[in-house]
Amino acid sequence: MNRQNESENELSGSNHGGQLCAAAREFGLPKNEFLDFSANVNPLGLPAPVKKALKRELATVVHYPDPQCQELIEKLAAYHRVDPETLLVGNGAAELIYLLAQGIASGKTLIPVPTFYEYERAVKVSAGQVIRFHMREDQGFRLDLGHLTQELGGVSAVFLCQPNNPTGYLIPRDSLLSFARQCEQLGIFLIVDEAFIDFLEAAELLSLINVINQFKNLVVLRSFTKIYAFPGLRLGYLVANPSIIKRLRSLQPPWSINSLAQKAGVVALDCTDYVQRTRNLIKQERTFLINKLEKINGITPFPSEVNFILCKLDSTLIDAIALRKFLGQRGILIRECSSFHGLDEHFFRIAVRTHKENKILLNALERLNK
Ligand SMILES: Cc1ncc(COP(=O)(O)O)c(C=O)c1O
């Protein structure tokens, strides 16, 4: 990507997957005809109880939403067994990332890359300084926390994505906890983005939410939009010390979480069977996809713990920009990864979807060698 395109994308925040409107214009197909592997959203779709509740709740949009999100906060507090004072709900995790940058990460902020781009953009928008730490391809993009610790001098905040988008790497919980303790001792804010952790079987054990009371400077960020398949509604939350919550709440616009999203969140938290079915499906289909991808000449999938897979194309094959076009013309969307710092045009990311959908993608990829 050239510098001008890069800065245009930085301004518009447009370099993400799931851009169905743009794809419909580019490839001349109706939005609903695409198989979307470019956004990492639960392939089971909206849980049935959420759909029902949304229909019922529609009549309430003639009123303002509850600015305190009280019902949802109480439900979340019971769900995670935390004090309601430690919770803040946002218009997607994305809104909270921007509030965090404004409120606590507006100084020198350390971000391991490749990772989700909005951390960097939010820090820059808040006039903060971004220090990138490069995870290395020859180490499978694993995060070397020992080396990261050496970069903490003068840093006021660190963003970590757990598991990481787009690499699928999960930091072992013990190492992450000792890193969090180091940050705490140094007075550095540590933001751990667990937007995708719900897709993992051991999510509850892996999450840092259950140790939040031991930290003043730790923030755990979560999203409803991926696991419950409603990115169009926008809903996320964070868990942190009440003093951080107060500071961030004072920066948040009123009514930023609409009533439909609040209700969807309350109902979604009871959809435990749906989450279990999702976890089983993702585990099985991720193994299926990785095994099949490994057999396609010129494609190397990276190991993943979650509901998406990073892949590299051999330079003898077409690059990922051309691959995106090749598949897009066939109604299949993937995320080409050249806009991620630390990756280039040889990388692409796919979401793990249903067996039938995954087979369609694999068939199209197999055609590359014919
Ligand atoms: C790692 C990560 N965090 C946060 C978000 C934003 O989530 P939300 O839809 O809740 O704003 C995304 C979206 O892709 C993401 O990949």
Tab-separated table of C-alpha atoms and ligand atoms in Angstrom:
chain	number	residue	atom	x	y	z
A	1	MET	CA	0.000	0.000	0.000
A	2	ASN	CA	1.495	3.409	-0.920
A	3	ARG	CA	1.772	6.202	1.681
A	4	GLN	CA	-1.124	8.217	0.272
A	5	ASN	CA	-3.532	5.252	0.351
A	6	GLU	CA	-2.315	4.410	3.828
A	7	SER	CA	-3.057	7.871	5.202
A	8	GLU	CA	-6.456	7.977	3.451
A	9	ASN	CA	-7.338	4.691	5.112
A	10	GLU	CA	-6.077	5.997	8.444
A	11	LEU	CA	-8.469	8.914	8.161
A	12	SER	CA	-11.476	6.905	7.094
A	13	GLY	CA	-10.760	3.846	9.229
A	14	SER	CA	-11.798	1.831	6.221
A	15	ASN	CA	-9.270	-0.981	6.192
A	16	HIS	CA	-11.322	-3.812	7.700
A	17	GLY	CA	-13.077	-6.965	6.584
A	18	GLY	CA	-16.835	-7.270	6.196
A	19	GLN	CA	-17.286	-4.390	3.751
A	20	LEU	CA	-20.238	-5.829	1.869
A	21	CYS	CA	-21.478	-2.545	0.359
A	22	ALA	CA	-18.089	-1.827	-1.193
A	23	ALA	CA	-17.807	-5.441	-2.406
A	24	ALA	CA	-21.274	-5.270	-3.990
A	25	ARG	CA	-20.199	-2.161	-5.919
A	26	GLU	CA	-16.826	-3.619	-6.888
A	27	PHE	CA	-17.972	-7.083	-7.967
A	28	GLY	CA	-21.494	-6.281	-9.172
A	29	LEU	CA	-23.277	-8.803	-6.911
A	30	PRO	CA	-26.063	-8.155	-4.360
A	31	LYS	CA	-24.743	-7.811	-0.777
A	32	ASN	CA	-26.560	-10.887	0.484
A	33	GLU	CA	-25.052	-13.153	-2.178
A	34	PHE	CA	-21.511	-13.001	-0.818
A	35	LEU	CA	-19.955	-15.663	1.326
A	36	ASP	CA	-18.120	-13.454	3.784
A	37	PHE	CA	-14.851	-14.912	5.065
A	38	SER	CA	-13.423	-11.405	5.508
A	39	ALA	CA	-15.150	-10.587	8.840
A	40	ASN	CA	-14.639	-12.871	11.846
A	41	VAL	CA	-18.282	-13.186	12.812
A	42	ASN	CA	-20.043	-16.279	14.221
A	43	PRO	CA	-21.243	-18.321	11.198
A	44	LEU	CA	-24.282	-19.586	13.159
A	45	GLY	CA	-25.853	-16.133	12.765
A	46	LEU	CA	-27.979	-14.252	15.260
A	47	PRO	CA	-29.131	-16.476	18.191
A	48	ALA	CA	-32.905	-17.139	17.881
A	49	PRO	CA	-33.795	-15.650	21.335
A	50	VAL	CA	-31.941	-12.436	20.402
A	51	LYS	CA	-33.846	-12.188	17.124
A	52	LYS	CA	-37.150	-12.609	18.971
A	53	ALA	CA	-36.228	-10.035	21.620
A	54	LEU	CA	-35.191	-7.519	18.964
A	55	LYS	CA	-38.585	-7.794	17.275
A	56	ARG	CA	-40.309	-7.185	20.632
A	57	GLU	CA	-37.970	-4.322	21.517
A	58	LEU	CA	-38.461	-2.462	18.234
A	59	ALA	CA	-41.447	-0.535	19.630
A	60	THR	CA	-39.225	1.040	22.329
A	61	VAL	CA	-37.040	2.944	19.880
A	62	VAL	CA	-39.465	5.870	20.147
A	63	HIS	CA	-37.867	6.456	23.584
A	64	TYR	CA	-34.284	7.309	24.492
A	65	PRO	CA	-32.176	4.327	25.543
A	66	ASP	CA	-31.131	3.960	29.193
A	67	PRO	CA	-27.916	6.026	29.360
A	68	GLN	CA	-26.739	3.950	32.374
A	69	CYS	CA	-27.371	0.596	30.570
A	70	GLN	CA	-28.466	-0.603	33.996
A	71	GLU	CA	-30.117	-3.889	33.063
A	72	LEU	CA	-27.160	-4.912	30.919
A	73	ILE	CA	-24.565	-3.813	33.497
A	74	GLU	CA	-26.328	-5.852	36.203
A	75	LYS	CA	-26.519	-8.866	33.932
A	76	LEU	CA	-22.829	-8.560	32.995
A	77	ALA	CA	-21.825	-8.137	36.649
A	78	ALA	CA	-23.640	-11.368	37.574
A	79	TYR	CA	-22.296	-13.175	34.480
A	80	HIS	CA	-18.658	-12.341	35.266
A	81	ARG	CA	-19.072	-12.164	39.059
A	82	VAL	CA	-17.650	-8.636	39.186
A	83	ASP	CA	-18.781	-5.400	40.796
A	84	PRO	CA	-21.029	-3.302	38.470
A	85	GLU	CA	-18.671	-0.377	39.225
A	86	THR	CA	-15.944	-2.166	37.255
A	87	LEU	CA	-17.984	-2.266	34.017
A	88	LEU	CA	-18.454	0.147	31.143
A	89	VAL	CA	-20.577	-0.638	28.073
A	90	GLY	CA	-19.766	0.850	24.676
A	91	ASN	CA	-21.043	1.209	21.127
A	92	GLY	CA	-18.913	-1.766	20.112
A	93	ALA	CA	-15.480	-2.487	21.546
A	94	ALA	CA	-14.340	0.023	18.918
A	95	GLU	CA	-15.885	2.975	20.780
A	96	LEU	CA	-14.170	1.840	23.974
A	97	ILE	CA	-10.785	1.654	22.224
A	98	TYR	CA	-11.172	5.333	21.302
A	99	LEU	CA	-12.270	6.250	24.850
A	100	LEU	CA	-9.275	4.345	26.223
A	101	ALA	CA	-6.931	6.225	23.915
A	102	GLN	CA	-8.435	9.540	24.989
A	103	GLY	CA	-8.571	8.686	28.689
A	104	ILE	CA	-5.513	6.583	29.484
A	105	ALA	CA	-3.475	5.803	26.381
A	106	SER	CA	-2.736	9.241	24.996
A	107	GLY	CA	0.994	9.118	25.786
A	108	LYS	CA	3.642	6.733	24.489
A	109	THR	CA	1.748	3.519	23.703
A	110	LEU	CA	3.307	0.184	22.865
A	111	ILE	CA	1.496	-1.987	20.309
A	112	PRO	CA	2.766	-5.379	19.101
A	113	VAL	CA	2.086	-5.785	15.360
A	114	PRO	CA	0.593	-7.206	13.187
A	115	THR	CA	-2.625	-6.570	15.055
A	116	PHE	CA	-6.047	-4.885	14.924
A	117	TYR	CA	-5.421	-1.460	13.418
A	118	GLU	CA	-7.834	0.625	15.502
A	119	TYR	CA	-5.512	0.695	18.560
A	120	GLU	CA	-2.938	2.606	16.560
A	121	ARG	CA	-5.468	4.862	14.882
A	122	ALA	CA	-7.168	5.698	18.214
A	123	VAL	CA	-3.853	6.580	19.879
A	124	LYS	CA	-2.880	8.793	16.943
A	125	VAL	CA	-6.283	10.530	16.938
A	126	SER	CA	-5.661	11.340	20.622
A	127	ALA	CA	-2.253	12.773	19.675
A	128	GLY	CA	-0.466	9.889	21.398
A	129	GLN	CA	2.760	8.333	20.199
A	130	VAL	CA	2.664	4.758	18.896
A	131	ILE	CA	5.644	2.470	19.424
A	132	ARG	CA	5.287	-0.675	17.308
A	133	PHE	CA	6.819	-3.933	18.471
A	134	HIS	CA	7.203	-6.371	15.577
A	135	MET	CA	6.212	-9.988	16.137
A	136	ARG	CA	8.315	-12.078	13.785
A	137	GLU	CA	7.106	-14.283	11.000
A	138	ASP	CA	9.973	-16.743	11.571
A	139	GLN	CA	8.618	-17.155	15.124
A	140	GLY	CA	5.097	-17.832	13.831
A	141	PHE	CA	4.122	-14.291	14.959
A	142	ARG	CA	4.244	-15.439	18.600
A	143	LEU	CA	4.520	-12.571	21.049
A	144	ASP	CA	7.863	-12.598	22.868
A	145	LEU	CA	6.840	-10.993	26.169
A	146	GLY	CA	10.462	-11.105	27.426
A	147	HIS	CA	11.505	-8.791	24.586
A	148	LEU	CA	8.367	-6.695	24.900
A	149	THR	CA	9.232	-6.037	28.564
A	150	GLN	CA	12.526	-4.508	27.446
A	151	GLU	CA	10.567	-1.896	25.478
A	152	LEU	CA	8.541	-0.619	28.438
A	153	GLY	CA	10.805	2.349	29.305
A	154	GLY	CA	8.847	5.639	29.094
A	155	VAL	CA	5.690	3.834	27.954
A	156	SER	CA	2.345	4.814	29.510
A	157	ALA	CA	0.095	2.134	27.986
A	158	VAL	CA	0.257	-1.194	26.138
A	159	PHE	CA	-2.418	-2.761	23.910
A	160	LEU	CA	-2.455	-6.562	23.620
A	161	CYS	CA	-4.941	-8.528	21.530
A	162	GLN	CA	-5.750	-11.907	23.124
A	163	PRO	CA	-6.073	-13.971	20.930
A	164	ASN	CA	-4.478	-11.766	18.330
A	165	ASN	CA	-6.222	-10.576	15.182
A	166	PRO	CA	-5.060	-11.470	12.479
A	167	THR	CA	-2.506	-14.103	13.585
A	168	GLY	CA	-4.731	-16.242	15.839
A	169	TYR	CA	-1.958	-16.404	18.477
A	170	LEU	CA	-2.972	-16.805	22.122
A	171	ILE	CA	-0.551	-15.658	24.833
A	172	PRO	CA	-0.248	-18.318	27.590
A	173	ARG	CA	-2.224	-17.046	30.592
A	174	ASP	CA	0.657	-17.381	33.094
A	175	SER	CA	3.019	-15.287	30.964
A	176	LEU	CA	0.314	-12.712	30.380
A	177	LEU	CA	-0.394	-12.474	34.106
A	178	SER	CA	3.247	-11.904	34.975
A	179	PHE	CA	3.490	-9.271	32.236
A	180	ALA	CA	0.374	-7.595	33.687
A	181	ARG	CA	2.026	-7.560	37.141
A	182	GLN	CA	5.151	-5.967	35.680
A	183	CYS	CA	3.051	-3.247	34.006
A	184	GLU	CA	1.197	-2.706	37.279
A	185	GLN	CA	4.466	-2.205	39.183
A	186	LEU	CA	5.668	0.286	36.593
A	187	GLY	CA	2.352	2.190	36.613
A	188	ILE	CA	1.694	1.324	32.963
A	189	PHE	CA	-1.885	0.785	31.748
A	190	LEU	CA	-2.310	-2.627	30.144
A	191	ILE	CA	-5.291	-3.044	27.816
A	192	VAL	CA	-6.047	-6.658	26.929
A	193	ASP	CA	-8.523	-6.952	24.068
A	194	GLU	CA	-10.434	-10.229	24.451
A	195	ALA	CA	-12.845	-9.506	21.559
A	196	PHE	CA	-12.472	-13.079	20.250
A	197	ILE	CA	-11.865	-15.045	23.445
A	198	ASP	CA	-15.475	-16.311	23.641
A	199	PHE	CA	-14.785	-18.571	20.650
A	200	LEU	CA	-12.357	-20.601	22.805
A	201	GLU	CA	-13.488	-23.567	24.865
A	202	ALA	CA	-11.570	-22.327	27.920
A	203	ALA	CA	-12.602	-18.665	27.572
A	204	GLU	CA	-13.673	-18.294	31.199
A	205	LEU	CA	-10.366	-19.679	32.517
A	206	LEU	CA	-8.209	-17.798	30.015
A	207	SER	CA	-9.793	-14.390	30.501
A	208	LEU	CA	-8.198	-11.877	32.856
A	209	ILE	CA	-11.602	-10.631	34.019
A	210	ASN	CA	-11.485	-12.846	37.104
A	211	VAL	CA	-8.304	-11.155	38.386
A	212	ILE	CA	-9.403	-7.599	37.638
A	213	ASN	CA	-9.704	-6.764	41.362
A	214	GLN	CA	-5.975	-7.366	41.809
A	215	PHE	CA	-5.052	-4.558	39.397
A	216	LYS	CA	-5.401	-0.787	39.256
A	217	ASN	CA	-4.060	-0.422	35.719
A	218	LEU	CA	-5.474	-3.425	33.869
A	219	VAL	CA	-8.321	-3.088	31.371
A	220	VAL	CA	-10.050	-6.084	29.759
A	221	LEU	CA	-12.021	-5.345	26.623
A	222	ARG	CA	-14.814	-7.581	25.276
A	223	SER	CA	-17.164	-7.553	22.308
A	224	PHE	CA	-20.647	-8.990	21.748
A	225	THR	CA	-20.532	-8.418	18.001
A	226	LYS	CA	-18.403	-11.371	16.901
A	227	ILE	CA	-19.550	-14.187	19.166
A	228	TYR	CA	-23.291	-13.315	18.939
A	229	ALA	CA	-23.128	-12.244	15.275
A	230	PHE	CA	-24.498	-8.720	15.530
A	231	PRO	CA	-21.741	-6.339	14.352
A	232	GLY	CA	-24.462	-4.170	12.788
A	233	LEU	CA	-25.976	-3.473	16.232
A	234	ARG	CA	-22.665	-2.488	17.928
A	235	LEU	CA	-22.045	-3.616	21.514
A	236	GLY	CA	-18.933	-4.086	23.623
A	237	TYR	CA	-17.795	-3.580	27.215
A	238	LEU	CA	-14.731	-3.286	29.338
A	239	VAL	CA	-13.816	-4.328	32.838
A	240	ALA	CA	-11.376	-2.250	34.906
A	241	ASN	CA	-10.768	-0.520	38.208
A	242	PRO	CA	-13.697	1.849	39.077
A	243	SER	CA	-11.403	4.909	38.846
A	244	ILE	CA	-10.686	4.071	35.168
A	245	ILE	CA	-14.392	3.458	34.544
A	246	LYS	CA	-15.273	6.890	35.963
A	247	ARG	CA	-12.672	8.609	33.831
A	248	LEU	CA	-13.824	6.893	30.624
A	249	ARG	CA	-17.518	7.384	31.357
A	250	SER	CA	-16.934	11.133	31.660
A	251	LEU	CA	-15.629	11.108	28.067
A	252	GLN	CA	-18.437	9.015	26.570
A	253	PRO	CA	-21.210	10.696	24.562
A	254	PRO	CA	-24.697	10.189	26.060
A	255	TRP	CA	-26.944	7.397	24.689
A	256	SER	CA	-24.140	5.896	22.687
A	257	ILE	CA	-25.573	2.378	23.230
A	258	ASN	CA	-29.007	2.114	21.577
A	259	SER	CA	-31.922	0.246	23.179
A	260	LEU	CA	-31.891	-2.641	20.682
A	261	ALA	CA	-28.221	-3.323	21.369
A	262	GLN	CA	-28.779	-3.167	25.153
A	263	LYS	CA	-31.644	-5.683	24.945
A	264	ALA	CA	-29.699	-7.943	22.569
A	265	GLY	CA	-26.836	-8.021	25.092
A	266	VAL	CA	-29.097	-8.936	28.013
A	267	VAL	CA	-30.699	-11.805	26.096
A	268	ALA	CA	-27.447	-13.004	24.474
A	269	LEU	CA	-25.799	-13.640	27.850
A	270	ASP	CA	-28.308	-16.446	28.456
A	271	CYS	CA	-27.520	-18.155	25.117
A	272	THR	CA	-25.058	-20.620	26.619
A	273	ASP	CA	-26.023	-23.543	24.341
A	274	TYR	CA	-25.471	-21.358	21.297
A	275	VAL	CA	-21.984	-20.423	22.552
A	276	GLN	CA	-21.161	-24.086	23.196
A	277	ARG	CA	-22.358	-25.087	19.709
A	278	THR	CA	-20.238	-22.282	18.281
A	279	ARG	CA	-17.129	-23.443	20.133
A	280	ASN	CA	-17.580	-27.039	18.947
A	281	LEU	CA	-18.139	-25.951	15.352
A	282	ILE	CA	-15.162	-23.585	15.283
A	283	LYS	CA	-12.781	-26.154	16.768
A	284	GLN	CA	-13.816	-28.844	14.288
A	285	GLU	CA	-13.914	-26.579	11.218
A	286	ARG	CA	-10.636	-24.812	12.036
A	287	THR	CA	-8.847	-28.181	12.093
A	288	PHE	CA	-10.609	-29.189	8.846
A	289	LEU	CA	-9.647	-25.927	7.112
A	290	ILE	CA	-6.023	-25.941	8.286
A	291	ASN	CA	-5.523	-29.575	7.207
A	292	LYS	CA	-6.975	-28.875	3.761
A	293	LEU	CA	-5.150	-25.535	3.321
A	294	GLU	CA	-1.837	-27.229	4.128
A	295	LYS	CA	-2.409	-29.520	1.153
A	296	ILE	CA	-2.913	-26.682	-1.346
A	297	ASN	CA	0.339	-25.871	-3.173
A	298	GLY	CA	1.516	-22.325	-2.473
A	299	ILE	CA	-0.653	-21.653	0.606
A	300	THR	CA	0.704	-21.828	4.152
A	301	PRO	CA	-1.797	-21.455	7.005
A	302	PHE	CA	-0.486	-20.293	10.407
A	303	PRO	CA	-1.615	-22.165	13.536
A	304	SER	CA	-4.678	-20.540	15.101
A	305	GLU	CA	-6.516	-20.895	18.403
A	306	VAL	CA	-9.585	-19.003	17.277
A	307	ASN	CA	-12.244	-18.442	14.570
A	308	PHE	CA	-9.941	-17.107	11.833
A	309	ILE	CA	-6.769	-18.241	10.088
A	310	LEU	CA	-3.885	-16.201	8.716
A	311	CYS	CA	-2.414	-17.620	5.496
A	312	LYS	CA	0.618	-16.832	3.377
A	313	LEU	CA	0.779	-17.174	-0.391
A	314	ASP	CA	3.968	-18.386	-2.009
A	315	SER	CA	5.437	-15.706	-4.288
A	316	THR	CA	5.193	-18.135	-7.248
A	317	LEU	CA	1.374	-17.926	-6.904
A	318	ILE	CA	-0.761	-14.777	-7.310
A	319	ASP	CA	-0.572	-12.255	-4.445
A	320	ALA	CA	-3.387	-11.724	-1.923
A	321	ILE	CA	-4.651	-8.578	-3.668
A	322	ALA	CA	-5.216	-10.584	-6.849
A	323	LEU	CA	-6.582	-13.511	-4.839
A	324	ARG	CA	-9.155	-11.231	-3.192
A	325	LYS	CA	-10.312	-10.147	-6.666
A	326	PHE	CA	-10.308	-13.717	-8.027
A	327	LEU	CA	-12.522	-14.886	-5.147
A	328	GLY	CA	-14.634	-11.708	-5.005
A	329	GLN	CA	-15.661	-12.237	-8.621
A	330	ARG	CA	-16.897	-15.671	-7.502
A	331	GLY	CA	-18.894	-14.216	-4.597
A	332	ILE	CA	-16.358	-15.061	-1.884
A	333	LEU	CA	-14.774	-12.375	0.307
A	334	ILE	CA	-11.467	-12.738	2.110
A	335	ARG	CA	-9.366	-10.187	4.006
A	336	GLU	CA	-6.133	-9.436	2.174
A	337	CYS	CA	-3.677	-8.287	4.819
A	338	SER	CA	-1.318	-5.795	3.150
A	339	SER	CA	-2.705	-2.945	5.302
A	340	PHE	CA	-1.604	-4.636	8.558
A	341	HIS	CA	1.721	-3.277	9.795
A	342	GLY	CA	4.172	-6.178	9.735
A	343	LEU	CA	2.397	-8.060	6.918
A	344	ASP	CA	2.425	-7.565	3.148
A	345	GLU	CA	0.523	-8.451	-0.012
A	346	HIS	CA	1.329	-12.152	0.384
A	347	PHE	CA	-0.905	-12.559	3.440
A	348	PHE	CA	-4.650	-13.072	3.715
A	349	ARG	CA	-7.033	-13.964	6.544
A	350	ILE	CA	-10.142	-16.120	6.423
A	351	ALA	CA	-12.860	-16.612	9.005
A	352	VAL	CA	-13.813	-20.146	10.026
A	353	ARG	CA	-17.379	-20.742	8.816
A	354	THR	CA	-19.752	-23.708	8.440
A	355	HIS	CA	-18.566	-26.945	6.814
A	356	LYS	CA	-20.539	-26.317	3.627
A	357	GLU	CA	-19.195	-22.761	3.302
A	358	ASN	CA	-15.625	-23.799	4.100
A	359	LYS	CA	-15.782	-26.431	1.348
A	360	ILE	CA	-16.873	-23.793	-1.185
A	361	LEU	CA	-13.874	-21.637	-0.234
A	362	LEU	CA	-11.474	-24.585	-0.415
A	363	ASN	CA	-12.792	-25.597	-3.857
A	364	ALA	CA	-12.187	-22.067	-5.130
A	365	LEU	CA	-8.665	-21.984	-3.644
A	366	GLU	CA	-7.829	-25.380	-5.131
A	367	ARG	CA	-8.642	-23.951	-8.562
A	368	LEU	CA	-5.658	-21.589	-8.216
A	369	ASN	CA	-3.261	-24.389	-9.116
A	370	LYS	CA	-5.263	-25.543	-12.176
B	1	LIG	C1	-9.416	-7.412	17.956
B	1	LIG	C2	-10.639	-6.597	17.770
B	1	LIG	N1	-11.075	-5.829	18.781
B	1	LIG	C3	-12.178	-5.072	18.660
B	1	LIG	C4	-12.901	-5.051	17.494
B	1	LIG	C5	-14.127	-4.183	17.400
B	1	LIG	O1	-15.212	-4.901	17.855
B	1	LIG	P1	-16.685	-4.252	17.896
B	1	LIG	O2	-17.434	-4.771	16.735
B	1	LIG	O3	-17.244	-4.730	19.216
B	1	LIG	O4	-16.502	-2.779	17.853
B	1	LIG	C6	-12.496	-5.833	16.421
B	1	LIG	C7	-13.256	-5.829	15.156
B	1	LIG	O5	-12.902	-6.452	14.190
B	1	LIG	C8	-11.328	-6.625	16.558
B	1	LIG	O6	-10.873	-7.372	15.554
